[in-house]
CSV table of C-alpha atoms and ligand atoms in Angstrom, one decimal:
chain,number,residue,atom,x,y,z
D,211,UNK,CA,-4.5,2.3,18.6
D,212,UNK,CA,-3.0,5.6,19.7
D,213,UNK,CA,-3.2,7.9,17.2
D,214,UNK,CA,-1.2,10.9,16.4
D,215,UNK,CA,-1.5,13.6,14.4
D,216,UNK,CA,0.7,16.4,13.3
D,217,UNK,CA,0.4,19.5,10.9
D,218,UNK,CA,4.1,18.9,9.1
D,219,UNK,CA,6.4,16.4,9.0
D,220,UNK,CA,8.9,14.7,6.9
D,221,UNK,CA,8.2,11.3,6.0
D,222,UNK,CA,5.4,9.8,8.5
D,223,UNK,CA,7.3,6.5,8.2
D,224,UNK,CA,10.3,8.5,9.8
D,225,UNK,CA,8.0,9.7,12.6
D,226,UNK,CA,6.3,6.4,13.0
D,227,UNK,CA,9.8,4.7,12.8
D,228,UNK,CA,11.0,6.9,15.7
D,229,UNK,CA,8.2,6.5,17.9
D,230,UNK,CA,7.9,2.2,17.9
D,231,UNK,CA,11.0,2.9,20.4
D,232,UNK,CA,9.2,5.2,22.6
D,233,UNK,CA,5.7,3.0,22.8
D,234,UNK,CA,6.7,-0.9,22.4
D,235,UNK,CA,4.4,-3.0,21.6
D,236,UNK,CA,2.1,-1.2,20.5
D,237,UNK,CA,-0.1,-0.2,17.7
D,238,UNK,CA,0.2,3.6,16.9
D,239,UNK,CA,-1.2,5.4,13.7
D,240,UNK,CA,1.2,8.5,12.9
D,241,UNK,CA,-1.0,10.8,10.0
D,242,UNK,CA,0.4,14.3,8.9
D,243,UNK,CA,-1.6,16.9,7.5
D,244,UNK,CA,1.7,17.6,5.0
D,245,UNK,CA,4.9,16.3,4.4
D,246,UNK,CA,7.9,17.9,2.7
D,247,UNK,CA,9.9,14.2,2.3
D,248,UNK,CA,7.2,12.0,1.6
D,249,UNK,CA,8.7,9.3,0.3
D,250,UNK,CA,8.0,6.5,-2.4
D,251,UNK,CA,9.4,2.7,-2.9
D,252,UNK,CA,13.5,3.2,-4.0
D,253,UNK,CA,14.0,6.2,-3.1
D,254,UNK,CA,11.3,8.0,-5.3
D,255,UNK,CA,9.2,11.3,-4.1
D,256,UNK,CA,5.4,11.1,-2.6
D,257,UNK,CA,3.7,14.2,-3.1
D,258,UNK,CA,1.8,14.8,-0.2
D,259,UNK,CA,-0.5,18.3,-0.3
D,260,UNK,CA,-2.7,19.7,2.1
D,261,UNK,CA,-6.2,16.8,1.4
D,262,UNK,CA,-4.4,13.8,1.1
D,263,UNK,CA,-4.3,11.1,3.8
D,264,UNK,CA,-0.9,10.5,4.6
D,265,UNK,CA,-0.9,8.0,7.6
D,266,UNK,CA,1.9,5.3,9.0
D,267,UNK,CA,0.6,2.3,11.2
D,268,UNK,CA,3.0,0.9,13.3
D,269,UNK,CA,2.7,-2.8,14.0
D,270,UNK,CA,3.6,-4.8,16.6
D,271,UNK,CA,5.1,-8.0,14.9
D,272,UNK,CA,3.3,-11.7,16.9
D,273,UNK,CA,5.7,-13.6,14.1
D,274,UNK,CA,8.7,-13.4,12.4
D,275,UNK,CA,8.9,-11.1,10.2
D,276,UNK,CA,9.3,-13.2,7.4
D,277,UNK,CA,4.7,-13.2,8.1
D,278,UNK,CA,4.2,-9.9,7.3
D,279,UNK,CA,5.1,-10.0,3.1
D,280,UNK,CA,1.5,-9.8,2.4
D,281,UNK,CA,1.4,-6.4,4.3
D,282,UNK,CA,1.0,-4.5,1.0
D,283,UNK,CA,-1.9,-6.2,-0.1
D,284,UNK,CA,-4.0,-6.2,3.0
D,285,UNK,CA,-3.1,-2.5,3.1
D,286,UNK,CA,-4.5,-1.5,-0.3
D,287,UNK,CA,-7.6,-3.3,0.8
D,288,UNK,CA,-7.9,-1.6,3.6
D,289,UNK,CA,-8.0,1.5,1.4
D,290,UNK,CA,-10.4,-0.2,-0.4
D,291,UNK,CA,-12.5,-0.9,2.3
D,292,UNK,CA,-12.2,2.3,3.6
D,293,UNK,CA,-13.5,4.8,0.3
D,294,UNK,CA,-16.1,2.2,-1.3
D,295,UNK,CA,-18.7,3.8,0.6
D,296,UNK,CA,-17.4,7.3,-1.1
D,297,UNK,CA,-17.3,5.9,-4.7
D,298,UNK,CA,-20.1,5.9,-7.5
D,299,UNK,CA,-21.8,3.3,-8.4
D,300,UNK,CA,-20.1,1.0,-10.9
D,301,UNK,CA,-16.5,2.6,-10.0
D,302,UNK,CA,-14.8,-0.4,-9.3
D,303,UNK,CA,-11.2,-0.1,-7.4
D,304,UNK,CA,-8.2,-2.2,-8.1
D,305,UNK,CA,-5.2,-3.5,-6.6
D,306,UNK,CA,-1.9,-3.4,-8.8
D,307,UNK,CA,1.0,-5.8,-7.3
D,308,UNK,CA,2.3,-5.4,-5.4
D,309,UNK,CA,1.3,-1.5,-3.8
D,310,UNK,CA,-1.0,1.2,-5.3
D,311,UNK,CA,-4.8,1.3,-5.5
D,312,UNK,CA,-6.0,2.3,-8.8
D,313,UNK,CA,-9.1,3.7,-10.2
D,314,UNK,CA,-9.8,3.9,-13.5
D,315,UNK,CA,-6.2,3.2,-14.2
D,316,UNK,CA,-5.2,5.8,-12.4
D,317,UNK,CA,-3.3,5.6,-9.2
D,318,UNK,CA,-5.2,7.0,-6.3
D,319,UNK,CA,-3.0,5.2,-3.5
D,320,UNK,CA,0.2,4.0,-2.6
D,321,UNK,CA,1.4,2.0,-0.1
D,322,UNK,CA,5.5,1.7,1.8
D,323,UNK,CA,6.4,-1.0,4.4
D,324,UNK,CA,9.4,-0.2,6.2
D,325,UNK,CA,10.7,-2.3,9.3
D,326,UNK,CA,12.8,-1.2,11.7
D,327,UNK,CA,16.1,-2.4,11.9
D,328,UNK,CA,16.9,-3.9,15.2
D,329,UNK,CA,20.4,-1.9,16.5
D,330,UNK,CA,21.1,-5.2,19.1
D,331,UNK,CA,21.8,-9.2,18.5
D,332,UNK,CA,19.1,-10.3,15.6
D,333,UNK,CA,17.1,-12.5,17.9
D,334,UNK,CA,14.8,-10.0,18.8
D,335,UNK,CA,12.9,-10.6,15.7
D,336,UNK,CA,9.7,-11.1,16.7
D,337,UNK,CA,9.6,-7.7,18.8
D,338,UNK,CA,10.8,-5.9,15.9
D,339,UNK,CA,7.6,-3.8,14.5
D,340,UNK,CA,6.5,-3.3,10.9
D,341,UNK,CA,5.8,0.2,9.7
D,342,UNK,CA,3.1,0.6,7.3
D,343,UNK,CA,2.9,3.8,5.1
D,344,UNK,CA,-0.4,4.3,3.2
D,345,UNK,CA,-0.7,7.7,1.3
D,346,UNK,CA,-4.2,8.3,-0.5
D,347,UNK,CA,-5.2,11.2,-2.8
D,348,UNK,CA,-8.1,12.3,-0.7
D,349,UNK,CA,-9.5,16.0,-0.8
D,350,UNK,CA,-7.1,17.2,-3.4
D,351,UNK,CA,-6.7,17.7,-7.6
D,352,UNK,CA,-4.4,15.2,-9.1
D,353,UNK,CA,-2.6,18.9,-10.8
D,354,UNK,CA,-1.3,19.8,-7.3
D,355,UNK,CA,0.8,16.5,-7.2
D,356,UNK,CA,3.1,18.1,-9.6
D,357,UNK,CA,3.9,17.1,-13.2
D,358,UNK,CA,6.4,14.2,-14.5
D,359,UNK,CA,4.3,11.6,-12.2
D,360,UNK,CA,5.7,7.5,-13.9
D,361,UNK,CA,1.4,6.9,-13.9
D,362,UNK,CA,-1.0,8.8,-14.1
D,363,UNK,CA,-2.8,10.1,-10.4
D,364,UNK,CA,-6.3,10.5,-9.3
D,365,UNK,CA,-8.2,11.4,-6.3
D,366,UNK,CA,-11.1,10.7,-4.6
D,367,UNK,CA,-12.5,14.5,-5.2
D,368,UNK,CA,-11.7,14.1,-8.5
D,369,UNK,CA,-13.8,10.3,-8.8
D,370,UNK,CA,-17.0,11.6,-7.1
D,371,UNK,CA,-16.9,15.8,-7.1
D,372,UNK,CA,-17.1,15.7,-3.4
D,373,UNK,CA,-14.5,16.3,-0.6
D,374,UNK,CA,-14.6,13.7,2.3
D,375,UNK,CA,-14.3,13.6,6.3
D,376,UNK,CA,-10.5,13.1,5.9
D,377,UNK,CA,-9.9,12.1,9.4
D,378,UNK,CA,-13.0,9.1,9.7
D,379,UNK,CA,-11.1,8.0,6.3
D,380,UNK,CA,-8.1,7.8,7.9
D,381,UNK,CA,-9.7,5.4,11.4
D,382,UNK,CA,-11.6,3.5,9.4
D,383,UNK,CA,-8.0,2.4,6.6
D,384,UNK,CA,-6.5,1.9,10.0
D,385,UNK,CA,-9.0,-0.3,11.7
D,386,UNK,CA,-9.6,-2.2,8.5
D,387,UNK,CA,-5.7,-3.2,8.4
D,388,UNK,CA,-5.8,-3.6,12.0
D,389,UNK,CA,-8.4,-6.1,11.4
D,390,UNK,CA,-6.8,-7.7,8.7
D,391,UNK,CA,-3.5,-7.7,9.9
D,392,UNK,CA,-4.7,-9.5,13.2
D,393,UNK,CA,-6.4,-11.7,10.6
D,394,UNK,CA,-3.0,-12.8,8.9
D,395,UNK,CA,-1.5,-13.1,12.4
D,396,UNK,CA,-4.2,-15.8,13.5
D,397,UNK,CA,-3.9,-17.7,10.3
D,398,UNK,CA,-0.9,-17.0,8.2
D,399,UNK,CA,-2.3,-15.2,4.4
D,400,UNK,CA,-5.3,-17.2,4.3
D,401,UNK,CA,-6.7,-18.5,0.4
D,402,UNK,CA,-10.3,-16.5,1.3
D,403,UNK,CA,-7.1,-13.1,1.8
D,404,UNK,CA,-5.6,-14.5,-1.5
D,405,UNK,CA,-8.6,-14.5,-3.2
D,406,UNK,CA,-10.2,-11.4,-2.2
D,407,UNK,CA,-6.7,-9.4,-3.7
D,408,UNK,CA,-6.7,-11.5,-7.0
D,409,UNK,CA,-10.2,-10.5,-7.5
D,410,UNK,CA,-9.2,-6.8,-7.1
D,411,UNK,CA,-5.9,-7.6,-9.6
D,412,UNK,CA,-4.9,-4.7,-12.5
D,413,UNK,CA,-4.2,-6.6,-15.7
D,414,UNK,CA,-5.2,-10.1,-14.4
D,415,UNK,CA,-5.1,-12.4,-17.1
D,416,UNK,CA,-3.5,-9.6,-19.6
D,417,UNK,CA,0.3,-9.9,-20.9
D,418,UNK,CA,2.0,-7.2,-18.6
D,419,UNK,CA,6.0,-5.7,-18.8
D,420,UNK,CA,7.6,-6.4,-15.6
D,421,UNK,CA,10.5,-4.6,-14.1
D,422,UNK,CA,13.6,-5.5,-11.3
D,423,UNK,CA,16.9,-4.2,-11.0
D,424,UNK,CA,16.7,-2.5,-14.2
D,425,UNK,CA,16.0,-5.9,-15.7
D,426,UNK,CA,12.1,-6.1,-17.9
D,427,UNK,CA,11.0,-9.2,-18.9
D,428,UNK,CA,7.5,-9.6,-20.8
D,429,UNK,CA,4.9,-12.4,-19.7
D,430,UNK,CA,0.8,-13.1,-18.4
D,431,UNK,CA,-0.2,-11.8,-15.2
D,432,UNK,CA,-1.9,-15.1,-13.8
D,433,UNK,CA,-2.9,-14.2,-10.2
D,434,UNK,CA,-0.9,-14.4,-6.6
D,435,UNK,CA,0.5,-17.2,-4.5
D,436,UNK,CA,-0.4,-18.4,-0.9
D,437,UNK,CA,2.4,-15.9,0.2
D,438,UNK,CA,0.5,-12.7,-2.2
D,439,UNK,CA,3.6,-12.9,-4.8
D,440,UNK,CA,3.1,-12.2,-8.3
D,441,UNK,CA,2.7,-15.6,-10.2
D,442,UNK,CA,4.3,-14.7,-14.0
D,443,UNK,CA,3.9,-17.3,-17.4
D,444,UNK,CA,6.7,-16.4,-19.3
D,445,UNK,CA,7.8,-18.9,-22.2
D,446,UNK,CA,5.2,-21.2,-20.5
D,447,UNK,CA,7.1,-21.4,-17.2
D,448,UNK,CA,5.8,-19.7,-13.9
D,449,UNK,CA,7.9,-17.8,-12.3
D,450,UNK,CA,7.3,-16.2,-8.9
D,451,UNK,CA,8.2,-12.8,-8.3
D,452,UNK,CA,8.7,-11.2,-4.6
D,453,UNK,CA,9.7,-7.7,-5.6
D,454,UNK,CA,9.3,-5.1,-8.9
D,455,UNK,CA,6.5,-3.6,-10.3
D,456,UNK,CA,4.4,-4.3,-13.5
D,457,UNK,CA,3.5,-2.5,-15.8
D,458,UNK,CA,0.8,-2.4,-18.9
D,459,UNK,CA,1.4,-4.7,-22.3
D,460,UNK,CA,-1.7,-3.8,-24.2
D,461,UNK,CA,-4.8,-1.5,-23.1
D,462,UNK,CA,-7.6,-3.7,-20.8
S,794,BT5,C1,4.2,4.2,-3.9
S,794,BT5,O1,5.4,4.5,-4.3
S,794,BT5,O2,3.4,4.0,-4.2
S,794,BT5,C2,3.9,4.6,-2.4
S,794,BT5,C3,3.9,5.7,-1.6
S,794,BT5,C4,3.7,6.0,-0.2
S,794,BT5,C5,3.1,7.2,0.5
S,794,BT5,C6,3.2,6.9,1.9
S,794,BT5,S1,2.2,8.4,2.2
S,794,BT5,C7,2.4,8.7,3.9
S,794,BT5,C8,3.8,7.0,4.1
S,794,BT5,N1,5.3,7.9,4.4
S,794,BT5,C9,5.7,8.4,3.6
S,794,BT5,O3,7.2,8.8,3.1
S,794,BT5,N2,5.9,7.4,3.0
S,794,BT5,C10,4.1,6.9,2.5
S,794,BT5,P1,6.0,4.0,-6.0
S,794,BT5,O4,5.0,3.1,-6.0
S,794,BT5,O5,7.9,4.3,-5.5
S,794,BT5,O6,5.2,5.1,-6.4
S,794,BT5,C11,5.9,6.5,-6.4
S,794,BT5,C12,5.7,7.5,-7.9
S,794,BT5,O7,4.7,7.8,-7.6
S,794,BT5,C13,6.4,8.8,-7.4
S,794,BT5,O8,7.4,7.8,-8.4
S,794,BT5,C14,5.3,9.3,-8.9
S,794,BT5,O9,5.9,9.5,-10.0
S,794,BT5,C15,4.6,8.7,-8.0
S,794,BT5,N3,3.5,9.6,-7.2
S,794,BT5,C16,3.9,10.8,-6.1
S,794,BT5,N4,3.6,11.2,-5.3
S,794,BT5,C17,2.3,11.0,-5.6
S,794,BT5,C18,0.5,11.2,-5.6
S,794,BT5,N5,0.5,11.7,-4.1
S,794,BT5,N6,-0.4,10.4,-6.1
S,794,BT5,C19,0.0,9.1,-7.2
S,794,BT5,N7,1.6,9.7,-7.5
S,794,BT5,C20,2.2,10.1,-6.5
């Protein structure tokens, strides 16, 4: 994967989308030391001080884009694999569906996947690259992220008490993601990958609040379907959800 490093960018996802056209059919890794316009989902701001891992992987899709629905979950697993060697014993990272990596119920990392919108006729779906943006709080203190975060945040430094080699960690995340994307393309989202995510799923078996498009529902988080969509039991029936956000109802 070709790696391109920048000091300051607006958003690595924007640069990734721009460069995808310049390097067609290539996997790219775009890294910024800091972002001044880092984005979360739904236009939310993403705080990106120096010392964090702010990266985007451009993935030249071989299949139609709907096959890549589980990409945010795979990115979460890629982050977990990369940070695992640094974590103290007993510190178990979790995935908060669909795009957060959590440590001790605090947000360590977030994922923002974007597709390039084709300018011409939409017959070239298969060639449209996917941009997987990943932000990880690494060698920073959570206080640097500003006040009023939607949920408590943490950093690798806070959890381990020391700094890690940021560049090597970024390479490891990208390599893990590439491997998982290749597996996805070889056999779709295989049962073993679903199980891997499910085993890491925060609040599984618990009651959660589900928010989407301004509406809120309460239900029991049961797991994932074969495409990584959330299975929520509401009033005895099972709902399959592909977008939205979950919140904890009771303490886990
Ligand atoms: C996300 O959105 O979690 C996706 C974050 C993706 C960031 C990466 S960095 C590289 C690439 N380039 C980009 O421009 N973006 C990607 P969401 O679930 O909507 O969470 C956003 C919310 O998290 C914000 O509204 C804040 O409350 C909170 N937040 C902001 N910065 C944070 C940080 N560094 N750590 C933890 N929480 C943060």
